[in-house]
Coordinates of C-alpha atoms and ligand atoms in Angstrom, one line a residue:
M9 CA -0.4 35.6 -10.1
T10 CA -0.1 32.8 -12.1
N11 CA -2.5 29.5 -12.0
T12 CA 0.3 27.6 -10.4
N13 CA 0.7 30.2 -7.4
Q14 CA -3.4 30.5 -7.7
I15 CA -4.0 26.6 -7.1
N16 CA -0.9 26.3 -3.9
Q17 CA -2.9 29.6 -2.5
D18 CA -6.0 27.5 -2.5
L19 CA -4.1 24.7 -0.7
V20 CA -2.8 26.5 1.6
R21 CA -6.0 28.0 2.5
K22 CA -8.0 24.5 2.4
L23 CA -5.0 22.6 4.4
Q24 CA -5.1 25.8 7.3
Q25 CA -8.8 25.0 7.4
I26 CA -8.3 21.5 7.6
G27 CA -5.6 22.4 10.6
Q28 CA -7.7 24.4 12.3
A29 CA -10.8 21.6 12.1
F30 CA -8.2 19.2 13.6
R31 CA -7.4 21.9 16.4
L32 CA -3.9 21.6 15.7
P33 CA -2.0 24.2 17.9
G34 CA 0.5 26.9 17.0
L35 CA 0.4 28.3 13.2
F36 CA 0.6 27.4 10.0
F37 CA 3.8 28.4 7.8
S38 CA 4.4 25.9 5.1
Y39 CA 3.5 22.5 3.7
E40 CA 5.4 20.4 1.3
E41 CA 3.7 17.4 -0.9
I42 CA 4.7 13.6 0.1
C43 CA 4.9 12.1 -3.4
M44 CA 4.3 8.6 -2.8
G45 CA 1.1 6.4 -3.2
N46 CA -0.9 6.4 -6.1
V47 CA -4.2 6.6 -5.0
N48 CA -4.3 9.0 -1.8
E49 CA -3.1 12.8 -1.8
T50 CA -0.3 13.3 1.3
Y51 CA 1.0 16.6 2.7
K52 CA 3.6 17.1 5.7
I53 CA 2.4 20.7 6.9
N54 CA 4.3 22.3 9.2
Y55 CA 3.2 24.7 12.3
I56 CA 5.4 26.9 14.4
M57 CA 4.9 27.2 18.4
D58 CA 6.2 28.3 21.5
D59 CA 7.8 25.5 22.9
G60 CA 6.9 27.1 26.6
T61 CA 10.6 28.7 27.1
G62 CA 10.1 31.0 24.9
L63 CA 11.4 29.7 21.9
A64 CA 10.1 28.6 18.2
H65 CA 9.5 25.0 17.8
I66 CA 8.2 23.4 14.7
K67 CA 6.0 20.8 14.5
P68 CA 5.0 18.7 11.5
Y69 CA 2.1 16.7 10.5
L70 CA 1.0 15.0 7.8
A71 CA -2.1 15.6 6.4
Q72 CA -4.3 13.2 3.9
K73 CA -6.8 13.3 1.5
I74 CA -8.1 10.1 1.3
N75 CA -9.4 9.2 -2.1
T76 CA -13.1 8.3 -2.1
F77 CA -13.3 7.3 -5.6
A78 CA -10.9 4.3 -4.5
F79 CA -12.3 3.9 -0.7
R80 CA -16.2 4.5 -1.4
E81 CA -16.7 4.1 2.5
P82 CA -13.9 5.7 4.0
I83 CA -15.9 6.1 7.6
K84 CA -15.3 2.7 7.4
V85 CA -11.4 2.9 6.4
M86 CA -11.1 4.9 9.7
G87 CA -13.1 2.5 11.8
N88 CA -10.7 0.0 10.9
I89 CA -7.2 1.9 11.5
D90 CA -8.7 2.6 14.6
A91 CA -9.7 -0.7 15.6
V92 CA -6.3 -2.1 14.6
T93 CA -3.6 1.1 15.7
E94 CA -5.8 0.8 18.9
F95 CA -5.3 -2.6 19.5
V96 CA -1.7 -2.8 18.7
R97 CA -1.4 0.2 21.0
A98 CA -2.2 -2.0 23.6
K99 CA -0.4 -4.7 23.4
R100 CA 3.1 -2.6 22.5
P101 CA 2.6 0.8 24.5
N102 CA 6.2 1.3 23.9
G103 CA 6.6 1.2 20.4
I104 CA 6.2 4.2 17.7
N105 CA 2.0 4.1 16.6
L106 CA 0.5 6.4 14.3
H107 CA -1.8 8.3 16.0
F108 CA -4.5 10.3 14.3
H109 CA -5.6 13.6 15.5
H110 CA -9.5 14.1 16.5
T111 CA -11.7 16.7 15.5
E112 CA -14.2 17.8 17.6
V113 CA -17.4 18.5 15.9
T114 CA -20.9 19.2 17.9
G115 CA -18.8 17.6 20.9
E116 CA -18.3 14.2 19.1
R117 CA -14.8 12.8 18.0
K118 CA -13.9 11.8 15.1
T119 CA -10.6 10.9 13.2
Y120 CA -12.2 12.3 9.9
L121 CA -13.2 15.5 8.5
Q122 CA -15.7 15.3 5.6
D123 CA -15.2 18.5 3.6
G124 CA -17.6 18.1 0.4
D125 CA -16.9 14.7 -1.4
N126 CA -13.1 14.8 0.4
M127 CA -12.1 13.5 3.9
W128 CA -9.0 14.4 5.2
R129 CA -7.3 13.0 8.3
I130 CA -4.3 14.7 10.3
I131 CA -1.4 11.6 10.8
N132 CA 1.3 12.4 13.6
Y133 CA 4.4 12.6 11.3
V134 CA 7.0 10.1 12.3
P135 CA 10.9 11.3 11.6
S136 CA 11.8 8.5 9.5
V137 CA 13.3 7.9 5.7
T138 CA 11.5 5.8 3.5
F139 CA 12.8 3.7 0.2
N140 CA 10.7 3.3 -3.2
S141 CA 13.7 1.0 -4.1
C142 CA 16.0 -0.5 -2.1
N143 CA 19.7 -2.0 -3.0
D144 CA 20.2 -2.7 0.6
L145 CA 19.6 -6.0 1.8
N146 CA 19.9 -5.2 5.4
I147 CA 17.2 -2.8 4.8
V148 CA 14.9 -4.9 3.1
H149 CA 15.3 -7.7 5.4
N150 CA 14.2 -5.4 8.4
A151 CA 11.2 -4.3 5.8
G152 CA 10.2 -8.3 5.5
E153 CA 10.5 -8.3 9.5
A154 CA 8.2 -5.4 9.7
F155 CA 5.3 -6.6 7.8
G156 CA 5.7 -10.5 9.2
D157 CA 5.5 -8.5 12.7
F158 CA 2.9 -6.6 11.5
Q159 CA 0.8 -10.0 10.6
M160 CA 1.5 -11.2 13.9
A161 CA 0.6 -8.4 16.1
L162 CA -2.9 -9.0 14.9
A163 CA -2.5 -12.7 14.7
D164 CA -5.5 -12.3 17.5
F165 CA -7.2 -9.8 16.1
D166 CA -10.7 -10.7 15.7
P167 CA -11.3 -10.3 12.2
S168 CA -14.9 -10.4 12.0
K169 CA -14.5 -6.7 13.6
L170 CA -12.9 -5.2 10.4
Y171 CA -15.1 -4.2 7.5
Y172 CA -14.1 -4.7 3.8
T173 CA -13.4 -1.4 3.1
I174 CA -12.6 -2.0 -0.8
P175 CA -14.8 -5.5 -1.1
D176 CA -12.6 -8.2 -3.3
F177 CA -9.7 -6.4 -3.4
H178 CA -7.0 -9.0 -3.9
N179 CA -9.8 -11.5 -5.3
T180 CA -7.7 -11.8 -8.7
R181 CA -10.5 -13.3 -10.3
K182 CA -13.0 -10.8 -10.0
R183 CA -10.4 -8.4 -11.3
Y184 CA -9.9 -10.1 -14.1
A185 CA -13.6 -10.6 -14.0
Q186 CA -14.3 -6.7 -14.4
F187 CA -10.5 -6.9 -16.9
E188 CA -12.3 -8.7 -19.6
A189 CA -15.8 -7.0 -18.7
D190 CA -14.1 -3.3 -19.8
I191 CA -12.7 -4.8 -22.5
S192 CA -15.5 -5.6 -24.4
V193 CA -17.1 -1.9 -23.7
D194 CA -13.2 -0.4 -24.3
P195 CA -14.8 3.1 -23.5
C196 CA -11.9 4.9 -24.6
G197 CA -11.0 2.8 -28.0
R198 CA -7.9 1.8 -26.1
V199 CA -8.4 -1.7 -25.8
A200 CA -6.8 -2.2 -29.7
S201 CA -3.5 -0.5 -28.8
V202 CA -2.7 -2.7 -25.8
R203 CA -3.8 -6.0 -27.7
P204 CA -0.9 -8.0 -26.9
E205 CA -0.8 -7.3 -23.0
I206 CA -4.5 -8.3 -22.7
D207 CA -3.4 -11.8 -24.4
Y208 CA -0.5 -12.6 -22.3
L209 CA -2.8 -11.3 -19.2
L210 CA -5.8 -13.9 -20.4
S211 CA -3.2 -16.6 -21.0
V212 CA -2.1 -17.1 -17.3
K213 CA -5.2 -16.6 -15.8
E214 CA -5.6 -19.4 -14.4
Q215 CA -2.2 -19.6 -12.6
A216 CA -3.1 -15.9 -11.6
C217 CA -6.3 -17.0 -10.2
R218 CA -4.7 -20.0 -8.3
L219 CA -4.3 -17.9 -5.1
T220 CA -7.7 -16.9 -5.3
D221 CA -9.2 -20.2 -5.9
L222 CA -7.3 -21.9 -3.0
L223 CA -8.9 -19.5 -0.3
L224 CA -12.1 -20.1 -2.1
Q225 CA -11.1 -23.7 -2.0
G226 CA -10.7 -23.8 1.8
E227 CA -7.2 -24.6 1.2
L228 CA -5.8 -21.7 2.9
P229 CA -6.7 -19.3 6.3
L230 CA -7.7 -15.7 6.3
R231 CA -6.2 -13.9 8.6
V232 CA -5.6 -10.2 9.3
T233 CA -3.3 -8.7 6.5
H234 CA -2.0 -5.2 5.4
N235 CA -2.9 -5.9 1.6
D236 CA -0.3 -3.0 0.6
T237 CA 3.1 -4.4 1.6
K238 CA 5.3 -1.7 -0.9
I239 CA 8.3 -0.8 1.1
N240 CA 7.9 2.4 0.7
N241 CA 5.0 1.7 3.7
V242 CA 7.7 0.9 6.3
L243 CA 9.0 4.4 7.8
F244 CA 12.8 3.8 8.6
D245 CA 15.4 5.3 11.7
A246 CA 17.6 7.3 9.4
E247 CA 20.7 6.2 10.5
T248 CA 19.9 2.7 12.0
H249 CA 17.9 1.8 9.1
Q250 CA 16.3 -0.2 12.0
A251 CA 12.3 -0.1 10.6
L252 CA 10.3 1.8 13.0
V253 CA 6.8 1.2 11.8
V254 CA 4.2 0.0 8.9
V255 CA 2.0 2.6 7.7
D256 CA -0.9 2.9 5.0
L257 CA -3.1 0.7 7.0
D258 CA -6.0 1.9 4.6
T259 CA -6.3 -1.7 3.4
V260 CA -6.0 -3.8 6.4
M261 CA -8.6 -6.3 5.9
P262 CA -9.2 -10.0 6.5
G263 CA -6.5 -11.5 3.7
L264 CA -4.3 -14.2 2.5
V265 CA -0.3 -14.5 4.0
G266 CA 0.7 -14.4 0.6
H267 CA -1.3 -11.2 -0.7
D268 CA 1.4 -9.8 1.8
F269 CA 4.4 -11.5 0.7
G270 CA 3.5 -11.0 -3.1
D271 CA 2.7 -7.7 -3.3
A272 CA 5.7 -7.1 -0.9
I273 CA 7.9 -8.9 -3.7
R274 CA 6.5 -6.9 -6.9
F275 CA 7.3 -3.9 -5.8
A276 CA 11.0 -4.7 -4.0
A277 CA 12.4 -7.2 -5.1
N278 CA 11.8 -5.7 -8.6
F279 CA 15.0 -5.1 -10.6
T280 CA 13.5 -1.5 -11.5
E281 CA 10.7 0.5 -10.9
E282 CA 6.9 0.0 -10.7
D283 CA 6.6 2.4 -13.8
S284 CA 10.1 1.4 -15.0
Q285 CA 10.2 1.6 -18.9
D286 CA 13.5 -0.6 -19.3
L287 CA 11.7 -3.7 -20.0
E288 CA 15.1 -5.7 -20.3
R289 CA 16.0 -5.1 -16.5
T290 CA 12.6 -5.6 -15.0
G291 CA 12.9 -9.0 -13.2
V292 CA 13.2 -10.3 -10.0
D293 CA 16.3 -10.0 -8.1
L294 CA 16.8 -13.3 -6.0
N295 CA 18.7 -11.7 -3.2
T296 CA 16.6 -9.1 -2.9
Y297 CA 13.6 -11.7 -2.7
W298 CA 15.9 -14.1 -0.6
A299 CA 16.4 -10.9 2.3
F300 CA 12.9 -10.1 2.4
A301 CA 11.8 -13.3 2.7
D302 CA 13.9 -14.1 5.4
G303 CA 13.2 -11.2 6.6
F304 CA 9.3 -12.0 6.3
L305 CA 9.7 -15.9 7.8
S306 CA 11.7 -14.9 10.2
Q307 CA 8.3 -13.9 12.0
T308 CA 5.7 -16.0 10.5
A309 CA 7.6 -19.1 9.5
K310 CA 6.0 -20.9 12.9
T311 CA 2.2 -19.3 12.6
L312 CA 2.4 -20.5 8.7
T313 CA 0.2 -24.1 7.5
Q314 CA 2.5 -25.8 5.0
N315 CA -0.1 -24.8 2.2
E316 CA 0.4 -21.4 3.0
I317 CA 4.4 -21.4 2.6
D318 CA 4.3 -23.6 -0.5
T319 CA 2.1 -20.9 -1.8
L320 CA 4.6 -17.8 -1.3
G321 CA 6.1 -18.3 -4.6
L322 CA 3.1 -18.5 -6.5
S323 CA 1.7 -15.2 -4.4
C324 CA 4.1 -13.4 -6.4
F325 CA 3.0 -14.5 -9.5
A326 CA -0.5 -13.6 -8.6
L327 CA 0.3 -10.3 -7.4
A328 CA 1.8 -8.7 -10.2
C329 CA -1.0 -10.6 -12.6
E330 CA -3.7 -9.1 -10.6
L331 CA -2.1 -5.6 -10.0
A332 CA -1.2 -5.9 -14.1
T333 CA -4.7 -6.2 -15.0
R334 CA -5.8 -3.7 -12.6
F335 CA -3.2 -1.0 -14.6
L336 CA -4.1 -2.1 -17.6
D337 CA -8.0 -2.1 -16.9
D338 CA -7.4 1.6 -15.7
Y339 CA -5.7 2.8 -18.5
I340 CA -8.3 0.7 -21.2
N341 CA -10.7 2.5 -18.4
G342 CA -9.5 6.4 -19.1
D343 CA -7.3 6.4 -16.2
K344 CA -9.9 7.3 -13.5
Y345 CA -8.1 4.7 -10.6
F346 CA -4.7 5.2 -9.9
K347 CA -2.9 8.9 -10.0
T348 CA -1.0 9.4 -13.6
R349 CA 1.9 11.6 -13.4
I350 CA 3.2 11.0 -17.1
P351 CA 1.2 10.2 -20.4
R352 CA 0.0 6.1 -20.6
H353 CA 1.3 5.7 -17.3
N354 CA -1.4 2.6 -16.0
L355 CA 0.3 1.1 -19.4
I356 CA 3.7 2.0 -18.9
R357 CA 2.9 0.3 -15.4
A358 CA 1.1 -2.8 -16.5
K359 CA 3.9 -3.6 -19.2
C360 CA 6.3 -3.9 -16.0
Q361 CA 4.3 -5.8 -14.2
I362 CA 4.0 -8.5 -16.9
A363 CA 7.5 -7.9 -18.0
L364 CA 8.1 -8.6 -13.9
A365 CA 5.6 -11.7 -14.0
K366 CA 7.1 -13.1 -16.8
D367 CA 10.2 -13.4 -15.2
M368 CA 9.0 -14.8 -12.5
V369 CA 7.6 -17.7 -14.6
V370 CA 11.7 -18.2 -15.0
K371 CA 12.4 -17.9 -11.4
M372 CA 9.5 -19.8 -9.5
D373 CA 11.7 -22.5 -9.2
A374 CA 14.4 -20.7 -7.0
M375 CA 11.8 -18.8 -5.4
N376 CA 9.9 -21.6 -3.7
S377 CA 13.3 -23.2 -3.1
I378 CA 14.3 -19.7 -1.2
V379 CA 11.1 -19.5 0.7
Q380 CA 11.2 -23.0 1.8
G381 CA 15.2 -22.9 3.1
C382 CA 14.2 -20.1 5.3
A383 CA 11.1 -21.3 6.7
S384 CA 12.7 -24.5 7.9
K385 CA 15.3 -22.3 9.2
Y386 CA 13.0 -20.9 11.8
R387 CA 10.7 -23.4 12.1
K388 CA 13.7 -25.3 14.4
Ligands
GN1_7 C1 -2.0 1.7 -4.5 O1 -1.8 4.5 -3.2 P1 -0.9 3.6 -2.8 O2 0.4 3.3 -3.8 O3 -0.3 2.9 -1.2 C2 -3.2 0.6 -4.4 C3 -2.9 -0.7 -4.1 C4 -1.3 -0.7 -5.5 C5 -0.6 0.4 -5.6 C6 0.0 0.5 -6.6 C7 -6.2 1.0 -2.5 O4 -1.4 2.0 -3.4 O5 -3.3 -2.0 -3.8 O6 -0.6 -2.0 -5.3 O7 -1.5 1.1 -5.5 N1 -4.2 0.7 -3.3 C8 -5.5 1.0 -3.7 O8 1.2 1.1 -6.9 O9 -6.2 0.3 -4.6
MG8 MG1 -2.0 2.3 -0.3

């Protein structure tokens, strides 16, 4: 038996064991890894059961291993998710919702299973399609609407009920402070080779941190935000391309509207993918930007303050720089946080975010005008 088979068999056994703990009915028969997300591990697991009429019925679920290096307090993560999903479900009982299965451990119902250092959960599988990149402006518009709608659905959720599962997640100043501290330690001797990238990021530090500063100065309100608004975190109907549900709620925490807008734009409105090495082509596609902004503001414009609207363009730059520092910091530290799939993956990702941030500077006036135009359209 080859090594790979051995690993797969181990995984099969592990997934079966997890399914059993969550009391999934039927027989486990296959799994596939869902290769999205840079932090958690996700598997579609397929069960076969009798549908009651003697016919075989295949029922898929999602099994997810929470990365406990990123999420140090996964029980709090699940607490937030439970609170938020139940809140939305009560408001919209007929909508498509995420359902987290429960284990029964000594009579207690839990939506997670502790397995040594690992933490597992099982989620209902929603038949759907996702997009890592998308040229279809209708789909991008629908994603903007979905993230805007998600935030508005939680507008009356009491933020004090949420844990800060990753403290200072979008505190760009603290991200920079950590980055600079790690540069001076240089634990893997990689700093010398990434000087140009470090120099660029430090040269724009004040502008990149302005959003965080405005929050600390009380100029921008805290809301309940998603905080990880990559377009692949929206599930779409395969035929109509309507958005079905927003997923990956691990980072739902108090945050700024700009964190959600900026993160979505730096991912979806980039001409290239997040880890592209084609830096010539990397940059903001203003058509995609416009489509997302229109969808997002159609849901949020009436609620947002003028300051929030005025800083949406800036938030895109802030999020691109913040993520560039995180990727480069991880590279400097020896790739401990983000999953890497190719050599120097984090460096490649950082370079791509830097190229994107540079292009945003050039296009910032246009980005701001588009936001103002969409906001006034939906405020009437
Ligand atoms: C991580 O795992 P994923 O892809 O949902 C990260 C985000 C980054 C993103 C970059 C908890 O999200 O903040 O923007 O990678 N999530 C966490 O691809 O750190
Ligand atoms: Mg995520």
